[in-house]
Coordinates of C-alpha atoms in Angstrom, one line a residue:
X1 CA 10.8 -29.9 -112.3
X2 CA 12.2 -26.9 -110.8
X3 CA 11.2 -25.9 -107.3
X4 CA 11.6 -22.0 -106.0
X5 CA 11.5 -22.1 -102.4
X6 CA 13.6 -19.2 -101.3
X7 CA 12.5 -17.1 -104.4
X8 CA 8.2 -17.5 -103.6
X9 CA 8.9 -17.7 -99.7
X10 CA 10.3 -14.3 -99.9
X11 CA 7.5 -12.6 -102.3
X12 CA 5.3 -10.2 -100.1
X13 CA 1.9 -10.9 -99.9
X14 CA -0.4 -9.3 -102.3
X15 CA -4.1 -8.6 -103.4
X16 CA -6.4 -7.4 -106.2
X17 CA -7.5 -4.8 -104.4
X18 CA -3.9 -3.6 -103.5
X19 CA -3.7 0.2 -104.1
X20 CA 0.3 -0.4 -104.7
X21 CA 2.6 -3.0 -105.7
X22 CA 6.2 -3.8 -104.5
X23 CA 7.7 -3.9 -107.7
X24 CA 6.6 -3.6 -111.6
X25 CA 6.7 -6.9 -113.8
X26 CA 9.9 -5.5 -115.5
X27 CA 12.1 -5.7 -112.2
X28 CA 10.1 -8.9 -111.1
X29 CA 11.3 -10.4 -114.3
X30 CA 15.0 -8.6 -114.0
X31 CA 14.6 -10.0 -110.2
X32 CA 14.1 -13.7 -112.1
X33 CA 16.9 -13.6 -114.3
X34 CA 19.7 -15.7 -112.8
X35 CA 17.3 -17.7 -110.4
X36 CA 15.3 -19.6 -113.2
X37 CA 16.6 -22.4 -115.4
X38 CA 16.9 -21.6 -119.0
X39 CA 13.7 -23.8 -120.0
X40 CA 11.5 -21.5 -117.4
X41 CA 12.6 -18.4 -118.0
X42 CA 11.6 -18.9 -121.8
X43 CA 8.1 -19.6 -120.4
X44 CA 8.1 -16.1 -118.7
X45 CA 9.5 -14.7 -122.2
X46 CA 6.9 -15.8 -123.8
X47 CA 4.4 -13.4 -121.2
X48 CA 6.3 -10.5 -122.1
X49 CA 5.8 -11.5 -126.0
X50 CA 2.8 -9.2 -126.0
X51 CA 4.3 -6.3 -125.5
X52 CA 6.2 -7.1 -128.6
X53 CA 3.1 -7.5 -130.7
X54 CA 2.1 -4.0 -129.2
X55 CA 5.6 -2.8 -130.2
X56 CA 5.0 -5.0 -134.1
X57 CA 1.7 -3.1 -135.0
X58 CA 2.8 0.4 -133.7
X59 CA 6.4 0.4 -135.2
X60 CA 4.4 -1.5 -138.4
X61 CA 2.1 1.6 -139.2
X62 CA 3.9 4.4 -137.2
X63 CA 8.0 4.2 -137.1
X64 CA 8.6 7.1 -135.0
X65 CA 6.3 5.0 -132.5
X66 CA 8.6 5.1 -129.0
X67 CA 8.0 1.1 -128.4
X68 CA 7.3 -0.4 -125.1
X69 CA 10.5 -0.9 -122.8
X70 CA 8.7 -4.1 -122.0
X71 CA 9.2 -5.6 -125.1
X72 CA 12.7 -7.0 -126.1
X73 CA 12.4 -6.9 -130.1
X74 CA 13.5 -4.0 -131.8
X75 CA 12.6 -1.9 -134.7
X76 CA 15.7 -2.8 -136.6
X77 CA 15.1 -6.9 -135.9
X78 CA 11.4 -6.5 -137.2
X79 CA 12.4 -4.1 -140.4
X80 CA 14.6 -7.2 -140.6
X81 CA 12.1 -10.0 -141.0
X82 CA 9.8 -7.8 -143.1
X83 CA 12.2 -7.0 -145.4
X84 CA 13.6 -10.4 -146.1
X85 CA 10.2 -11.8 -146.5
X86 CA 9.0 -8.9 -148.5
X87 CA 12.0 -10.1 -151.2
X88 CA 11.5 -13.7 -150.5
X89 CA 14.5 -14.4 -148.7
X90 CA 14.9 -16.9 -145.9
X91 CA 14.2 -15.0 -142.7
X92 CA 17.4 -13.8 -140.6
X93 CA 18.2 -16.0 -138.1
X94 CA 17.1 -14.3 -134.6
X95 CA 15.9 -16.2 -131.6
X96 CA 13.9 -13.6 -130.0
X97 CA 11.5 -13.6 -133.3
X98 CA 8.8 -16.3 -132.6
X99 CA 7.5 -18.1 -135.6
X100 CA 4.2 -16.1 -136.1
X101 CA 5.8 -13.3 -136.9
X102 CA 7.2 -14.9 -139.4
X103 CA 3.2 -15.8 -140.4
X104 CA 1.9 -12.3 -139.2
X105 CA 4.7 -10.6 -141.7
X106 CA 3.5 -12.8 -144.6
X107 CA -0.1 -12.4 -145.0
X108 CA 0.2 -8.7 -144.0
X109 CA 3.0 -8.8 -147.1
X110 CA 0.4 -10.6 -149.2
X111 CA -2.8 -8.4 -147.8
X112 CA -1.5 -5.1 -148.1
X113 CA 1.2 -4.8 -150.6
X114 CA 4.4 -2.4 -149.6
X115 CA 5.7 0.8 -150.4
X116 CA 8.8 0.2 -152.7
X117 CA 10.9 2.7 -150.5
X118 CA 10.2 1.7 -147.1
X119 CA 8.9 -1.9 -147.4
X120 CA 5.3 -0.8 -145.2
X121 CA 3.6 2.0 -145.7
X122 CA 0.8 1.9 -148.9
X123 CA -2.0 4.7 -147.6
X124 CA -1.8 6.4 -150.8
X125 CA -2.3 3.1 -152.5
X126 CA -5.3 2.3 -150.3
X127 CA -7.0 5.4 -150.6
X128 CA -6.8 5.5 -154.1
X129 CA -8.9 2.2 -154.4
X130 CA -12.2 2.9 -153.2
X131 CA -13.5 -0.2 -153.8
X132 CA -11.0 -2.1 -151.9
X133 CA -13.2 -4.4 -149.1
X134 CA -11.1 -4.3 -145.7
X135 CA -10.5 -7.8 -143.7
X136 CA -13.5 -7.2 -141.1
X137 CA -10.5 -8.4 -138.2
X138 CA -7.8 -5.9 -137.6
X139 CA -3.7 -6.4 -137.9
X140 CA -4.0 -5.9 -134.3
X141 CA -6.1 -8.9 -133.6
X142 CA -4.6 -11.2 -136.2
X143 CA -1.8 -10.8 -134.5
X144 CA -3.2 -11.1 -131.0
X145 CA -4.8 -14.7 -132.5
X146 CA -1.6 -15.6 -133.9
X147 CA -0.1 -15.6 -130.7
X148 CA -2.5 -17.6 -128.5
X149 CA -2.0 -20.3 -131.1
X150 CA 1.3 -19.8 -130.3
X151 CA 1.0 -20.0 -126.2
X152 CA -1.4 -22.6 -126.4
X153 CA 1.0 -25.0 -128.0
X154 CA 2.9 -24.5 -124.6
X155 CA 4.5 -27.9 -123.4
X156 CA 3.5 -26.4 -120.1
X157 CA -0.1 -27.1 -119.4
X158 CA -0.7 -24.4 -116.8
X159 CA 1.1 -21.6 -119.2
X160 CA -0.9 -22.9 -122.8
X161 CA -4.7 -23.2 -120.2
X162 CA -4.2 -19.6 -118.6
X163 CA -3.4 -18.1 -122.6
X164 CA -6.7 -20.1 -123.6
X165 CA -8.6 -19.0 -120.4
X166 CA -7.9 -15.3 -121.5
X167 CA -8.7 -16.4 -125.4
X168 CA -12.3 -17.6 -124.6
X169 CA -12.8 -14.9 -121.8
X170 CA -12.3 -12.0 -124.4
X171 CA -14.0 -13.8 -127.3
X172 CA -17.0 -14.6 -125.3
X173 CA -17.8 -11.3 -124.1
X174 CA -17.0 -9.9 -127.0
X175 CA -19.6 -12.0 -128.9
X176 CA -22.3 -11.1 -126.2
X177 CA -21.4 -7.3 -126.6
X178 CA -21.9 -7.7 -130.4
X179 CA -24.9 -10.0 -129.8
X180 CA -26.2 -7.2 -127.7
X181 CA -25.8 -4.1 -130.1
X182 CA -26.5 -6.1 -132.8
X183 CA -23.4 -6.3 -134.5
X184 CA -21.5 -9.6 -136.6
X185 CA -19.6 -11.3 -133.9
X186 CA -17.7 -12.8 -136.4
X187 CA -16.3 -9.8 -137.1
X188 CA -15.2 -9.5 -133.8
X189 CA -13.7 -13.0 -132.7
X190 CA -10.2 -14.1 -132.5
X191 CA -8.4 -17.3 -133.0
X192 CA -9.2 -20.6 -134.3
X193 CA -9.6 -22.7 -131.0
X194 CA -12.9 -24.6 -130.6
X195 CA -14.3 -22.2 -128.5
X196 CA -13.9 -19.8 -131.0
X197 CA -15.5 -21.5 -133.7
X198 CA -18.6 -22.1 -132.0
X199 CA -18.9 -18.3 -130.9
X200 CA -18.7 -17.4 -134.8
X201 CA -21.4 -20.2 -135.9
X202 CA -23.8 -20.9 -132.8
X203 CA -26.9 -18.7 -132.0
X204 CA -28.0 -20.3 -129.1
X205 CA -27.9 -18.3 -126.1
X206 CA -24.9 -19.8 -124.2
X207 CA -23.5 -20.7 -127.9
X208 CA -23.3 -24.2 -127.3
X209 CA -20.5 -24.2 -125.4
X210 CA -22.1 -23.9 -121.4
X211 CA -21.2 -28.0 -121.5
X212 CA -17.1 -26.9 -122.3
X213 CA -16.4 -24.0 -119.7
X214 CA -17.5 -24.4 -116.6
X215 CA -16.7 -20.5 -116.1
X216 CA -19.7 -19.5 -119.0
X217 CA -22.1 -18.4 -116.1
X218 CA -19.6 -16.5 -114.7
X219 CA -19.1 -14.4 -117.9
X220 CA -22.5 -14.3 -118.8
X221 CA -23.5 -12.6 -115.5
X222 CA -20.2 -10.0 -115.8
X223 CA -21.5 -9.0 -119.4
X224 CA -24.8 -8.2 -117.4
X225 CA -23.1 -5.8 -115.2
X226 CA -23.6 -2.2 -116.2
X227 CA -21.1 -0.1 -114.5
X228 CA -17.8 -1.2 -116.7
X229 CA -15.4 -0.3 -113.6
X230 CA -16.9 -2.8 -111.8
X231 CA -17.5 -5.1 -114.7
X232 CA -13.5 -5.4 -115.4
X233 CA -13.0 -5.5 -112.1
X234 CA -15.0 -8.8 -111.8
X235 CA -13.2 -10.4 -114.8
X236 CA -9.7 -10.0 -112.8
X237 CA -11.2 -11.2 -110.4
X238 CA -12.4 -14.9 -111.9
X239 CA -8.9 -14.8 -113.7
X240 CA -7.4 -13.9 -110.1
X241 CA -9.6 -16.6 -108.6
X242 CA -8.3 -19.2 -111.9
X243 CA -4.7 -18.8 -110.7
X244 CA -5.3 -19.3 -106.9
X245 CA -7.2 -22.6 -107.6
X246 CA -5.0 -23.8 -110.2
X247 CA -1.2 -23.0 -108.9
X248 CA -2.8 -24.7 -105.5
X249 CA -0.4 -27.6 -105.6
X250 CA 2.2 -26.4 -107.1
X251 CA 3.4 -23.4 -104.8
X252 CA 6.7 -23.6 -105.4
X253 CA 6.8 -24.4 -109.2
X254 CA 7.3 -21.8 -112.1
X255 CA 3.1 -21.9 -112.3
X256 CA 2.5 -19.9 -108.8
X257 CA 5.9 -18.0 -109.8
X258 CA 4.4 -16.7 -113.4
X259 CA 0.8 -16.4 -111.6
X260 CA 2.9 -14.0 -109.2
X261 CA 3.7 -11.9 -112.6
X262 CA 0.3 -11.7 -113.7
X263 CA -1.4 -10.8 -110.2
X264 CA 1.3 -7.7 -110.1
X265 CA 0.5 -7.0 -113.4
X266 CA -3.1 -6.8 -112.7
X267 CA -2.5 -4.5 -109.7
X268 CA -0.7 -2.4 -111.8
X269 CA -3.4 -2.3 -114.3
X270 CA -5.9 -0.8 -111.6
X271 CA -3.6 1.1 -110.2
X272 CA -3.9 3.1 -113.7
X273 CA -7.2 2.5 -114.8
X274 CA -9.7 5.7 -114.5
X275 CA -13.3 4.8 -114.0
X276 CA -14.5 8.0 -115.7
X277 CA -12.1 7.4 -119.1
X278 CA -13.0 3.6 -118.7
X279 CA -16.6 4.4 -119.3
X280 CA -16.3 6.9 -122.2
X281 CA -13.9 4.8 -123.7
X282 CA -16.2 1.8 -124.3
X283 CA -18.9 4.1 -125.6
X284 CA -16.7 5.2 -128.1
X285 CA -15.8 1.4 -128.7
X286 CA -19.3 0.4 -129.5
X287 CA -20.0 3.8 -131.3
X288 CA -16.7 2.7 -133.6
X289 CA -18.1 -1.1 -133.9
X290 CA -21.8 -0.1 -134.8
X291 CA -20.6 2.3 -137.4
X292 CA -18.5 0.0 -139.2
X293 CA -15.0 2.5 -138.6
X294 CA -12.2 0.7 -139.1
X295 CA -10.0 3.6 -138.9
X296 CA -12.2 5.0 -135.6
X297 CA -11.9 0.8 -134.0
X298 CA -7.9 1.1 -134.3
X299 CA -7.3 4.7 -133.2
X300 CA -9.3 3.6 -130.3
X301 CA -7.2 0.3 -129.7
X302 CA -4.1 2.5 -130.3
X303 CA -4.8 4.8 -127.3
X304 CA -7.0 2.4 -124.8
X305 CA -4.1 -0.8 -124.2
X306 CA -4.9 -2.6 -121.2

């Protein structure tokens, strides 16, 4: 296993509560190229992934979308994929494409039908059948499911527990929120993992699963806490706490490196989150979820990214 001595020795110090930080995960991740071997730099691709899947559903349902530098996928590579599989071709050979795109494209293919001209958009197809039933999970959070699955197959054991630690954590207070307002959690879950299936078929209060996560208290007392601000700030701060415990022993591995990237990018994060648009933005996420919107749920997704 690798060891990065001169490369952790030399990060600054840093906090959650850090009102800047000394670089942005895109030059921490330029700053890694040419220092990490080949198999842990792939591990550190596979963080940035999700600004891909951002880039997927945007460039999907809006192609003038102007995608996320982050992500390294372009529209051309994913018009690509979706084009071959739309014809039933064998998909273009392109490393940067994980394989669930490859799964992601075909049910949407299979789901939604495509426009002969452009190979995505059908609105005027879907308006026109009234009677056509929605899939209560949105493209967005298929995808998002698609690629924990993915992470969590991770050889690395550190990488595939912190992708499942920030499964559960989301599932879990998403199922109390919809226990809460009354709404069908199942609608609401993601992913297939075992934590996931319990949320969707156990009523009980800690939904059978306080003997599993050791972290369930935790959670349950964060969904308690009323002012949101303070609420996410608690959640970053048991995922903050997760990485110092578990990256204890290995300080100069690619774990405490990769927790590096995600403690920056969590700084970051506050550094741009407004208190004020945090709170009116989760009303108008429950308003969207008790009404049953599926168009009001996405636009709010669309413009609220974490």
């Amino acid at each position: 296993m690798s060891k990065y001595y001169c490369l952790v020795a030399g990060l600054p110090n840093i906090s959650l509560d850090d009102s800047k930080v000394p670089f942005t995960i895109s030059d921490f991740r330029a700053e890694l190229e040419g220092i990490l071997t080949s198999s842990d730099k792939k591990l550190i691709d596979l963080f940035f992934l999700k600004f891909d899947n951002k880039n997927l559903i945007e460039q999907l349902l809006h192609p003038d979308y102007d995608p996320d530098e982050r992500g390294s996928i372009t529209y051309d590579e994913f018009m690509a994929l979706f084009k071959a599989l739309k014809k039933g071709k064998k998909p273009p050979k392109n490393e940067k494409i994980p394989s669930y795109f490859v799964e992601f494209f075909k049910l949407y293919i299979k789901e939604e039908g495509t426009d002969e001209e452009d190979g995505v958009d059908r609105e005027e197809d879907e308006e026109d059948d009234e009677n056509a039933i929605p899939h209560p999970i949105s493209w967005e959070d298929r995808l998002s499911g698609l690629y924990y699955a993915y992470a969590m197959k991770c050889r690395n054991g550190f990488f595939a527990q912190w992708y499942e630690l920030n499964l559960n954590i989301n599932n879990i207070l998403t199922a109390i929120t919809a226990k809460k307002y009354g709404l069908n959690k199942t609608d609401y879950i993601v992913g297939d993992n075992a934590i996931a299936q319990l949320l969707r078929t156990s009523n009980a209060k800690d939904f059978d699963i306080g003997d599993s996560l050791e972290y369930l208290p935790d959670l349950q007392r964060i969904a308690e806490e009323a002012d949101l601000y303070v609420r996410e700030k608690k959640i970053d701060q048991l995922k903050w706490e997760w990485l110092e415990n578990n990256t204890f022993f290995t300080p100069f591995d690619i774990e405490s490196v990769f927790a590096y990237l995600l403690k920056v990018e969590m700084i970051e994060r506050w550094m741009l989150l407004d208190k004020a648009k945090g709170e009116k933005t989760f009303r108008e996420l429950i308003g969207a979820m008790k009404k049953g919107s599926d168009n009001a749920l996405e636009e709010f997704k669309r413009n609220n990214k974490k």
